[in-house]
Amino acid sequence: MMRNTFWILVIPGIIFTSCGEGKMRNNSGAGDTGAAKINIPVFNSDSAYTFIREQVNFGPRVPNTENHSKCAQYLFNKLKEYCDTSLVQSFKTRAFDGTILNGKNIVGSFNLESKFRILLCAHWDSRPFADHDPDPSLRKTPIDAANDGASGVGVLLEIARLIHSSKPQAGIDILLLDTEDYGPPYDLPNEDSKDQYGLGSQYWSQNPHDPDYVARYAILLDMVGAKNARFYMEGYSLNYAAGILKKVWNTAHRIGYSEYFVFEQVGYIDDDHKYINEMARIPAINIIHLNPDSSNGSFFEYWHTTGDNLSVIDKNTLKVVGQTLLTVIFEEK
Ligand code: AHN
Ligand code: ZN
């Protein structure tokens, strides 16, 4: 039974992959008939992994700490190196407990002349407490956030590194969002529990770095690095941007990653993309690792635990997500 399933999933992947490569060779050959040549870069998961490790090595990137400031500088330096333009959007925002957080959204842009823009996002801050840790004595410990934070950023930095030397037609903006994960501990009695996550996204969505900013669509990455990750169709993504979601999922299936991208809806996640949809009015999807059978409210196994460290990061998953994104981006006209 497993064996049958395996072949049904894998054979179409092989057929389509080889067609794609044939087409690329034709297009780049001499005597071309004018069909647009698309050279899709090869995503390097070793490089993405290094970008994740470098973030995790700062320690937990909790807002208002030195680790956080140092990591902001590191991320800005990377985007400055790879992108055509880069900037830091500093802001203050109030957390659930009244703490004023000093936030920094970090932006890098390519091909600013292009009107057809794609916005790629991930949050870079770390959760200040492991409130879902199985060990009660660790539930106030800040987390390394290798998956819930650094993984999406690592994939986007690798995409920036590649686009630096091989540009797609579309304009690309990379938005590293801050103060996503400072929501209240799940067991804190609190009346006003709405909109306490995604604070940096709420700020950016009401104050975009360029007041005239427009994008065709946005893709958020959240927890895209764990082994055997499964990306289900998230509710807000389907409601606001079904066409984009299907394009991304279909692309993943065509290049051989159908196991990872599941055509099945799971839940509604109050994540950064919600505000990009509802406040910035840019159609936005979330590629997020969900687990419909989990005990922690449908997230990946080590979500908001001290177990979310570098050891959960799997290069195969990084490759799946990174190569899918590159393919989507480079196939846009
Ligand atoms: C809520 O739990 C309300 N939102 C989850 C958003 C999130 C936290 N993504 C990663 N960490
Ligand atoms: Zn989180």
mmCIF file of C-alpha atoms and ligand atoms in Angstrom:
data_model
loop_
_atom_site.group_PDB
_atom_site.id
_atom_site.type_symbol
_atom_site.label_atom_id
_atom_site.label_comp_id
_atom_site.label_asym_id
_atom_site.label_seq_id
_atom_site.Cartn_x
_atom_site.Cartn_y
_atom_site.Cartn_z
ATOM 1 C CA MET A 1 0.000 0.000 0.000
ATOM 2 C CA MET A 2 2.745 2.472 0.980
ATOM 3 C CA ARG A 3 4.723 1.346 -2.031
ATOM 4 C CA ASN A 4 1.841 2.155 -4.435
ATOM 5 C CA THR A 5 1.335 5.566 -2.889
ATOM 6 C CA PHE A 6 5.020 6.306 -3.233
ATOM 7 C CA TRP A 7 5.080 5.675 -6.974
ATOM 8 C CA ILE A 8 1.874 7.553 -7.654
ATOM 9 C CA LEU A 9 3.378 10.609 -5.947
ATOM 10 C CA VAL A 10 6.881 10.386 -7.349
ATOM 11 C CA ILE A 11 6.514 9.469 -11.035
ATOM 12 C CA PRO A 12 4.658 12.628 -12.133
ATOM 13 C CA GLY A 13 7.339 14.632 -10.339
ATOM 14 C CA ILE A 14 10.078 12.998 -12.433
ATOM 15 C CA ILE A 15 8.199 13.466 -15.710
ATOM 16 C CA PHE A 16 7.503 17.128 -15.094
ATOM 17 C CA THR A 17 10.988 17.874 -13.835
ATOM 18 C CA SER A 18 12.626 16.480 -16.948
ATOM 19 C CA CYS A 19 10.193 18.393 -19.231
ATOM 20 C CA GLY A 20 11.086 21.570 -17.400
ATOM 21 C CA GLU A 21 14.803 21.030 -17.843
ATOM 22 C CA GLY A 22 14.403 20.245 -21.544
ATOM 23 C CA LYS A 23 12.514 23.472 -22.019
ATOM 24 C CA MET A 24 15.194 25.453 -20.259
ATOM 25 C CA ARG A 25 17.914 24.022 -22.482
ATOM 26 C CA ASN A 26 15.930 24.825 -25.665
ATOM 27 C CA ASN A 27 15.309 28.334 -24.532
ATOM 28 C CA SER A 28 18.911 29.068 -23.760
ATOM 29 C CA GLY A 29 20.233 27.505 -26.985
ATOM 30 C CA ALA A 30 21.266 29.417 -30.137
ATOM 31 C CA GLY A 31 18.632 30.005 -32.827
ATOM 32 C CA ASP A 32 15.931 30.500 -30.253
ATOM 33 C CA THR A 33 12.492 31.403 -31.572
ATOM 34 C CA GLY A 34 12.040 34.140 -28.992
ATOM 35 C CA ALA A 35 10.410 32.213 -26.160
ATOM 36 C CA ALA A 36 11.444 33.835 -22.904
ATOM 37 C CA LYS A 37 14.423 32.141 -21.326
ATOM 38 C CA ILE A 38 13.895 31.266 -17.689
ATOM 39 C CA ASN A 39 16.932 30.274 -15.710
ATOM 40 C CA ILE A 40 15.726 29.348 -12.273
ATOM 41 C CA PRO A 41 18.558 29.395 -9.721
ATOM 42 C CA VAL A 42 19.215 26.285 -7.644
ATOM 43 C CA PHE A 43 18.378 26.856 -3.983
ATOM 44 C CA ASN A 44 21.326 25.990 -1.745
ATOM 45 C CA SER A 45 20.062 24.514 1.512
ATOM 46 C CA ASP A 46 23.563 24.465 3.073
ATOM 47 C CA SER A 47 23.695 28.214 2.656
ATOM 48 C CA ALA A 48 20.162 28.661 4.061
ATOM 49 C CA TYR A 49 21.122 26.443 7.010
ATOM 50 C CA THR A 50 24.158 28.647 7.701
ATOM 51 C CA PHE A 51 21.906 31.725 7.771
ATOM 52 C CA ILE A 52 19.707 29.961 10.328
ATOM 53 C CA ARG A 53 22.675 28.898 12.468
ATOM 54 C CA GLU A 54 24.082 32.419 12.448
ATOM 55 C CA GLN A 55 20.781 33.782 13.780
ATOM 56 C CA VAL A 56 20.455 31.072 16.440
ATOM 57 C CA ASN A 57 24.049 31.728 17.545
ATOM 58 C CA PHE A 58 23.038 35.182 18.771
ATOM 59 C CA GLY A 59 20.897 33.422 21.390
ATOM 60 C CA PRO A 60 17.142 34.070 21.666
ATOM 61 C CA ARG A 61 16.343 37.276 19.695
ATOM 62 C CA VAL A 62 13.859 38.587 22.234
ATOM 63 C CA PRO A 63 12.836 42.245 21.698
ATOM 64 C CA ASN A 64 14.590 44.786 23.997
ATOM 65 C CA THR A 65 17.644 42.545 24.485
ATOM 66 C CA GLU A 66 21.200 42.805 23.199
ATOM 67 C CA ASN A 67 20.854 39.546 21.197
ATOM 68 C CA HIS A 68 17.959 41.159 19.368
ATOM 69 C CA SER A 69 19.899 44.349 18.523
ATOM 70 C CA LYS A 70 22.907 42.391 17.304
ATOM 71 C CA CYS A 71 20.790 40.131 15.133
ATOM 72 C CA ALA A 72 18.989 43.138 13.618
ATOM 73 C CA GLN A 73 22.356 44.531 12.567
ATOM 74 C CA TYR A 74 23.357 41.159 11.097
ATOM 75 C CA LEU A 75 20.121 40.870 9.086
ATOM 76 C CA PHE A 76 20.351 44.433 7.816
ATOM 77 C CA ASN A 77 23.970 43.852 6.731
ATOM 78 C CA LYS A 78 22.917 40.749 4.779
ATOM 79 C CA LEU A 79 20.081 42.506 2.965
ATOM 80 C CA LYS A 80 22.337 45.498 2.304
ATOM 81 C CA GLU A 81 24.904 43.181 0.740
ATOM 82 C CA TYR A 82 22.455 41.301 -1.505
ATOM 83 C CA CYS A 83 19.616 43.698 -2.360
ATOM 84 C CA ASP A 84 19.472 46.822 -4.530
ATOM 85 C CA THR A 85 18.180 48.857 -1.599
ATOM 86 C CA SER A 86 17.622 48.104 2.082
ATOM 87 C CA LEU A 87 16.289 49.881 5.131
ATOM 88 C CA VAL A 88 15.324 49.416 8.760
ATOM 89 C CA GLN A 89 11.895 50.542 9.920
ATOM 90 C CA SER A 90 12.184 51.227 13.670
ATOM 91 C CA PHE A 91 8.994 51.437 15.688
ATOM 92 C CA LYS A 92 7.613 51.107 19.180
ATOM 93 C CA THR A 93 4.708 48.862 20.025
ATOM 94 C CA ARG A 94 2.906 47.862 23.213
ATOM 95 C CA ALA A 95 2.947 44.182 24.206
ATOM 96 C CA PHE A 96 0.091 42.369 25.997
ATOM 97 C CA ASP A 97 1.697 43.091 29.416
ATOM 98 C CA GLY A 98 2.242 46.796 28.726
ATOM 99 C CA THR A 99 5.936 46.479 27.876
ATOM 100 C CA ILE A 100 6.961 48.930 25.160
ATOM 101 C CA LEU A 101 8.905 46.932 22.603
ATOM 102 C CA ASN A 102 11.541 48.515 20.367
ATOM 103 C CA GLY A 103 10.849 46.836 17.052
ATOM 104 C CA LYS A 104 12.750 46.781 13.762
ATOM 105 C CA ASN A 105 11.217 45.618 10.505
ATOM 106 C CA ILE A 106 14.019 45.081 7.987
ATOM 107 C CA VAL A 107 13.402 45.486 4.246
ATOM 108 C CA GLY A 108 15.459 44.638 1.157
ATOM 109 C CA SER A 109 14.276 45.328 -2.407
ATOM 110 C CA PHE A 110 15.248 44.252 -5.908
ATOM 111 C CA ASN A 111 14.344 45.844 -9.232
ATOM 112 C CA LEU A 112 12.472 48.868 -7.893
ATOM 113 C CA GLU A 113 11.504 49.904 -11.463
ATOM 114 C CA SER A 114 9.192 46.899 -11.761
ATOM 115 C CA LYS A 115 5.503 47.525 -11.088
ATOM 116 C CA PHE A 116 4.874 43.789 -10.677
ATOM 117 C CA ARG A 117 6.109 43.201 -7.142
ATOM 118 C CA ILE A 118 6.107 40.146 -4.891
ATOM 119 C CA LEU A 119 6.489 40.623 -1.150
ATOM 120 C CA LEU A 120 8.265 37.827 0.752
ATOM 121 C CA CYS A 121 7.978 37.866 4.549
ATOM 122 C CA ALA A 122 9.067 36.030 7.679
ATOM 123 C CA HIS A 123 9.366 37.068 11.313
ATOM 124 C CA TRP A 124 12.842 37.233 12.842
ATOM 125 C CA ASP A 125 12.164 37.726 16.585
ATOM 126 C CA SER A 126 12.159 34.903 19.145
ATOM 127 C CA ARG A 127 9.394 34.088 21.577
ATOM 128 C CA PRO A 128 10.349 35.306 25.094
ATOM 129 C CA PHE A 129 8.984 32.212 26.859
ATOM 130 C CA ALA A 130 8.605 28.503 26.104
ATOM 131 C CA ASP A 131 5.046 28.431 27.443
ATOM 132 C CA HIS A 132 4.280 25.125 25.726
ATOM 133 C CA ASP A 133 7.357 23.313 27.072
ATOM 134 C CA PRO A 134 6.550 19.851 28.490
ATOM 135 C CA ASP A 135 8.792 20.724 31.472
ATOM 136 C CA PRO A 136 6.951 23.310 33.615
ATOM 137 C CA SER A 137 10.254 24.652 34.993
ATOM 138 C CA LEU A 138 11.253 25.793 31.477
ATOM 139 C CA ARG A 139 8.080 27.660 30.590
ATOM 140 C CA LYS A 140 9.595 31.089 31.276
ATOM 141 C CA THR A 141 12.748 30.374 29.258
ATOM 142 C CA PRO A 142 13.191 32.260 25.952
ATOM 143 C CA ILE A 143 13.445 30.016 22.898
ATOM 144 C CA ASP A 144 16.158 29.616 20.246
ATOM 145 C CA ALA A 145 13.389 29.837 17.642
ATOM 146 C CA ALA A 146 15.365 27.985 15.007
ATOM 147 C CA ASN A 147 12.163 26.943 13.258
ATOM 148 C CA ASP A 148 9.658 29.509 14.584
ATOM 149 C CA GLY A 149 11.554 32.511 13.316
ATOM 150 C CA ALA A 150 15.012 31.798 11.933
ATOM 151 C CA SER A 151 13.956 29.202 9.325
ATOM 152 C CA GLY A 152 11.819 31.540 7.212
ATOM 153 C CA VAL A 153 14.457 34.259 7.429
ATOM 154 C CA GLY A 154 17.183 31.773 6.422
ATOM 155 C CA VAL A 155 15.222 30.769 3.320
ATOM 156 C CA LEU A 156 14.630 34.416 2.386
ATOM 157 C CA LEU A 157 18.303 35.373 2.888
ATOM 158 C CA GLU A 158 19.300 32.531 0.571
ATOM 159 C CA ILE A 159 16.798 33.745 -2.022
ATOM 160 C CA ALA A 160 18.255 37.262 -1.694
ATOM 161 C CA ARG A 161 21.780 35.883 -2.145
ATOM 162 C CA LEU A 162 20.741 34.076 -5.344
ATOM 163 C CA ILE A 163 18.712 36.932 -6.807
ATOM 164 C CA HIS A 164 21.710 39.217 -6.298
ATOM 165 C CA SER A 165 23.421 37.503 -9.238
ATOM 166 C CA SER A 166 20.383 36.297 -11.241
ATOM 167 C CA LYS A 167 17.377 38.612 -11.397
ATOM 168 C CA PRO A 168 13.783 37.545 -12.054
ATOM 169 C CA GLN A 169 11.517 39.846 -14.104
ATOM 170 C CA ALA A 170 9.279 40.611 -11.134
ATOM 171 C CA GLY A 171 10.339 43.090 -8.478
ATOM 172 C CA ILE A 172 11.008 41.382 -5.148
ATOM 173 C CA ASP A 173 10.752 42.848 -1.657
ATOM 174 C CA ILE A 174 11.949 40.932 1.371
ATOM 175 C CA LEU A 175 10.322 42.018 4.620
ATOM 176 C CA LEU A 176 11.736 40.622 7.878
ATOM 177 C CA LEU A 177 9.094 41.316 10.485
ATOM 178 C CA ASP A 178 9.792 41.936 14.149
ATOM 179 C CA THR A 179 7.737 41.440 17.348
ATOM 180 C CA GLU A 180 5.599 38.652 15.917
ATOM 181 C CA ASP A 181 5.910 36.212 18.777
ATOM 182 C CA TYR A 182 5.417 38.366 21.910
ATOM 183 C CA GLY A 183 1.844 37.140 22.409
ATOM 184 C CA PRO A 184 0.692 36.238 25.955
ATOM 185 C CA PRO A 185 1.437 32.844 27.509
ATOM 186 C CA TYR A 186 -1.434 30.592 26.510
ATOM 187 C CA ASP A 187 -2.560 30.000 30.100
ATOM 188 C CA LEU A 188 -2.695 33.688 31.099
ATOM 189 C CA PRO A 189 -6.289 34.753 31.778
ATOM 190 C CA ASN A 190 -6.708 37.699 29.407
ATOM 191 C CA GLU A 191 -9.844 39.301 28.027
ATOM 192 C CA ASP A 192 -8.376 41.051 25.034
ATOM 193 C CA SER A 193 -6.589 38.132 23.408
ATOM 194 C CA LYS A 194 -6.994 39.349 19.806
ATOM 195 C CA ASP A 195 -4.145 40.823 17.758
ATOM 196 C CA GLN A 196 -1.436 40.325 20.396
ATOM 197 C CA TYR A 197 0.799 38.453 17.965
ATOM 198 C CA GLY A 198 2.064 39.944 14.730
ATOM 199 C CA LEU A 199 2.770 43.387 16.202
ATOM 200 C CA GLY A 200 5.494 44.246 13.674
ATOM 201 C CA SER A 201 3.240 43.181 10.828
ATOM 202 C CA GLN A 202 0.402 45.324 12.187
ATOM 203 C CA TYR A 203 2.782 48.274 12.327
ATOM 204 C CA TRP A 204 4.130 47.749 8.797
ATOM 205 C CA SER A 205 0.660 47.089 7.364
ATOM 206 C CA GLN A 206 -0.520 50.476 8.681
ATOM 207 C CA ASN A 207 2.793 52.238 7.916
ATOM 208 C CA PRO A 208 4.422 50.548 4.917
ATOM 209 C CA HIS A 209 8.122 51.454 4.475
ATOM 210 C CA ASP A 210 7.100 53.243 1.261
ATOM 211 C CA PRO A 211 3.735 55.024 1.634
ATOM 212 C CA ASP A 212 2.938 54.236 -2.036
ATOM 213 C CA TYR A 213 3.960 50.608 -1.712
ATOM 214 C CA VAL A 214 2.023 48.128 -3.850
ATOM 215 C CA ALA A 215 2.552 44.420 -4.452
ATOM 216 C CA ARG A 216 0.592 41.877 -6.472
ATOM 217 C CA TYR A 217 0.785 39.428 -3.613
ATOM 218 C CA ALA A 218 2.678 38.436 -0.491
ATOM 219 C CA ILE A 219 4.011 35.109 0.772
ATOM 220 C CA LEU A 220 4.739 34.607 4.461
ATOM 221 C CA LEU A 221 7.009 31.797 5.656
ATOM 222 C CA ASP A 222 6.456 30.487 9.176
ATOM 223 C CA MET A 223 8.142 27.357 10.524
ATOM 224 C CA VAL A 224 9.513 26.106 7.218
ATOM 225 C CA GLY A 225 12.523 24.150 8.485
ATOM 226 C CA ALA A 226 11.463 21.051 10.408
ATOM 227 C CA LYS A 227 11.885 17.505 9.136
ATOM 228 C CA ASN A 228 8.837 16.173 7.260
ATOM 229 C CA ALA A 229 7.037 19.501 7.509
ATOM 230 C CA ARG A 230 3.506 19.582 6.132
ATOM 231 C CA PHE A 231 2.066 22.753 4.642
ATOM 232 C CA TYR A 232 -1.722 22.702 4.712
ATOM 233 C CA MET A 233 -3.988 25.317 3.162
ATOM 234 C CA GLU A 234 -4.448 27.859 5.952
ATOM 235 C CA GLY A 235 -7.873 29.518 6.295
ATOM 236 C CA TYR A 236 -7.098 33.247 5.839
ATOM 237 C CA SER A 237 -4.779 32.431 2.941
ATOM 238 C CA LEU A 238 -7.629 30.609 1.205
ATOM 239 C CA ASN A 239 -10.175 33.329 1.989
ATOM 240 C CA TYR A 240 -8.028 36.232 0.782
ATOM 241 C CA ALA A 241 -5.642 34.754 -1.768
ATOM 242 C CA ALA A 242 -6.873 31.369 -3.007
ATOM 243 C CA GLY A 243 -5.448 31.863 -6.505
ATOM 244 C CA ILE A 244 -1.944 32.528 -5.169
ATOM 245 C CA LEU A 245 -2.143 29.669 -2.723
ATOM 246 C CA LYS A 246 -3.115 27.272 -5.508
ATOM 247 C CA LYS A 247 -0.372 28.577 -7.784
ATOM 248 C CA VAL A 248 2.243 27.941 -5.082
ATOM 249 C CA TRP A 249 0.881 24.500 -4.158
ATOM 250 C CA ASN A 250 0.606 23.482 -7.845
ATOM 251 C CA THR A 251 4.170 24.650 -8.470
ATOM 252 C CA ALA A 252 5.434 22.571 -5.538
ATOM 253 C CA HIS A 253 3.596 19.512 -6.873
ATOM 254 C CA ARG A 254 4.939 20.021 -10.407
ATOM 255 C CA ILE A 255 8.578 20.126 -9.234
ATOM 256 C CA GLY A 256 8.230 17.015 -7.082
ATOM 257 C CA TYR A 257 7.245 18.215 -3.611
ATOM 258 C CA SER A 258 3.637 17.014 -3.405
ATOM 259 C CA GLU A 259 4.231 15.262 -0.090
ATOM 260 C CA TYR A 260 4.974 18.557 1.647
ATOM 261 C CA PHE A 261 2.206 20.749 0.184
ATOM 262 C CA VAL A 262 -1.170 19.250 1.075
ATOM 263 C CA PHE A 263 -4.372 20.367 -0.679
ATOM 264 C CA GLU A 264 -6.406 20.303 2.522
ATOM 265 C CA GLN A 265 -7.551 23.201 4.695
ATOM 266 C CA VAL A 266 -6.493 23.347 8.353
ATOM 267 C CA GLY A 267 -7.681 26.159 10.635
ATOM 268 C CA TYR A 268 -7.246 29.919 10.674
ATOM 269 C CA ILE A 269 -3.929 31.172 12.067
ATOM 270 C CA ASP A 270 -3.667 34.754 13.387
ATOM 271 C CA ASP A 271 -0.277 35.304 11.845
ATOM 272 C CA ASP A 272 1.536 38.174 10.107
ATOM 273 C CA HIS A 273 -0.240 37.589 6.779
ATOM 274 C CA LYS A 274 -3.639 38.349 8.360
ATOM 275 C CA TYR A 275 -2.657 42.020 8.771
ATOM 276 C CA ILE A 276 -1.039 42.223 5.345
ATOM 277 C CA ASN A 277 -4.400 41.092 3.956
ATOM 278 C CA GLU A 278 -6.709 43.117 6.186
ATOM 279 C CA MET A 279 -4.703 46.314 6.822
ATOM 280 C CA ALA A 280 -2.286 46.616 3.883
ATOM 281 C CA ARG A 281 -4.830 45.023 1.524
ATOM 282 C CA ILE A 282 -2.220 42.932 -0.247
ATOM 283 C CA PRO A 283 -3.379 39.356 -0.967
ATOM 284 C CA ALA A 284 -1.153 37.261 1.271
ATOM 285 C CA ILE A 285 -0.702 33.552 1.937
ATOM 286 C CA ASN A 286 1.035 31.762 4.774
ATOM 287 C CA ILE A 287 3.276 28.766 4.154
ATOM 288 C CA ILE A 288 3.154 27.384 7.682
ATOM 289 C CA HIS A 289 3.893 23.957 9.104
ATOM 290 C CA LEU A 290 0.630 22.700 10.591
ATOM 291 C CA ASN A 291 -0.243 19.410 12.161
ATOM 292 C CA PRO A 292 -3.952 18.641 12.334
ATOM 293 C CA ASP A 293 -3.313 15.793 14.827
ATOM 294 C CA SER A 294 -1.149 17.715 17.291
ATOM 295 C CA SER A 295 -1.843 18.284 20.969
ATOM 296 C CA ASN A 296 -0.572 21.900 21.002
ATOM 297 C CA GLY A 297 -3.240 23.457 18.801
ATOM 298 C CA SER A 298 -2.154 22.280 15.348
ATOM 299 C CA PHE A 299 1.485 23.436 15.182
ATOM 300 C CA PHE A 300 4.784 21.637 14.722
ATOM 301 C CA GLU A 301 5.937 19.357 17.502
ATOM 302 C CA TYR A 302 8.350 21.716 19.297
ATOM 303 C CA TRP A 303 6.261 24.880 18.847
ATOM 304 C CA HIS A 304 6.932 27.362 21.685
ATOM 305 C CA THR A 305 9.161 24.903 23.529
ATOM 306 C CA THR A 306 12.888 24.902 24.291
ATOM 307 C CA GLY A 307 13.062 22.039 21.780
ATOM 308 C CA ASP A 308 12.734 24.553 18.927
ATOM 309 C CA ASN A 309 16.510 24.696 18.439
ATOM 310 C CA LEU A 310 18.967 24.075 15.627
ATOM 311 C CA SER A 311 18.603 20.288 15.941
ATOM 312 C CA VAL A 312 15.067 20.409 14.453
ATOM 313 C CA ILE A 313 16.227 22.037 11.208
ATOM 314 C CA ASP A 314 16.223 19.764 8.172
ATOM 315 C CA LYS A 315 17.913 20.833 4.940
ATOM 316 C CA ASN A 316 15.465 18.857 2.784
ATOM 317 C CA THR A 317 12.570 20.965 4.008
ATOM 318 C CA LEU A 318 14.518 24.183 3.421
ATOM 319 C CA LYS A 319 15.196 23.045 -0.144
ATOM 320 C CA VAL A 320 11.527 22.196 -0.782
ATOM 321 C CA VAL A 321 10.331 25.613 0.339
ATOM 322 C CA GLY A 322 13.182 27.602 -1.187
ATOM 323 C CA GLN A 323 13.059 25.914 -4.598
ATOM 324 C CA THR A 324 9.268 26.238 -4.748
ATOM 325 C CA LEU A 325 9.470 29.964 -3.992
ATOM 326 C CA LEU A 326 12.231 30.527 -6.544
ATOM 327 C CA THR A 327 10.186 28.718 -9.190
ATOM 328 C CA VAL A 328 7.079 30.795 -8.475
ATOM 329 C CA ILE A 329 9.077 34.036 -8.548
ATOM 330 C CA PHE A 330 11.020 33.302 -11.731
ATOM 331 C CA GLU A 331 7.946 32.110 -13.637
ATOM 332 C CA GLU A 332 6.179 35.466 -13.149
ATOM 333 C CA LYS A 333 6.298 37.695 -16.236
HETATM 334 C C1 AHN B 1 -1.524 32.460 17.492
HETATM 335 O O1 AHN B 1 -1.183 31.525 18.181
HETATM 336 C C2 AHN B 1 -2.656 33.349 17.810
HETATM 337 N N1 AHN B 1 -0.861 32.747 16.393
HETATM 338 C C3 AHN B 1 0.288 32.006 16.000
HETATM 339 C C4 AHN B 1 1.199 32.816 15.223
HETATM 340 C C5 AHN B 1 2.558 32.327 15.414
HETATM 341 C C6 AHN B 1 3.231 32.262 16.583
HETATM 342 N N2 AHN B 1 3.334 31.851 14.487
HETATM 343 C C7 AHN B 1 4.455 31.516 15.032
HETATM 344 N N3 AHN B 1 4.419 31.746 16.299
HETATM 345 ZN ZN ZN B 2 5.690 31.420 17.601
#
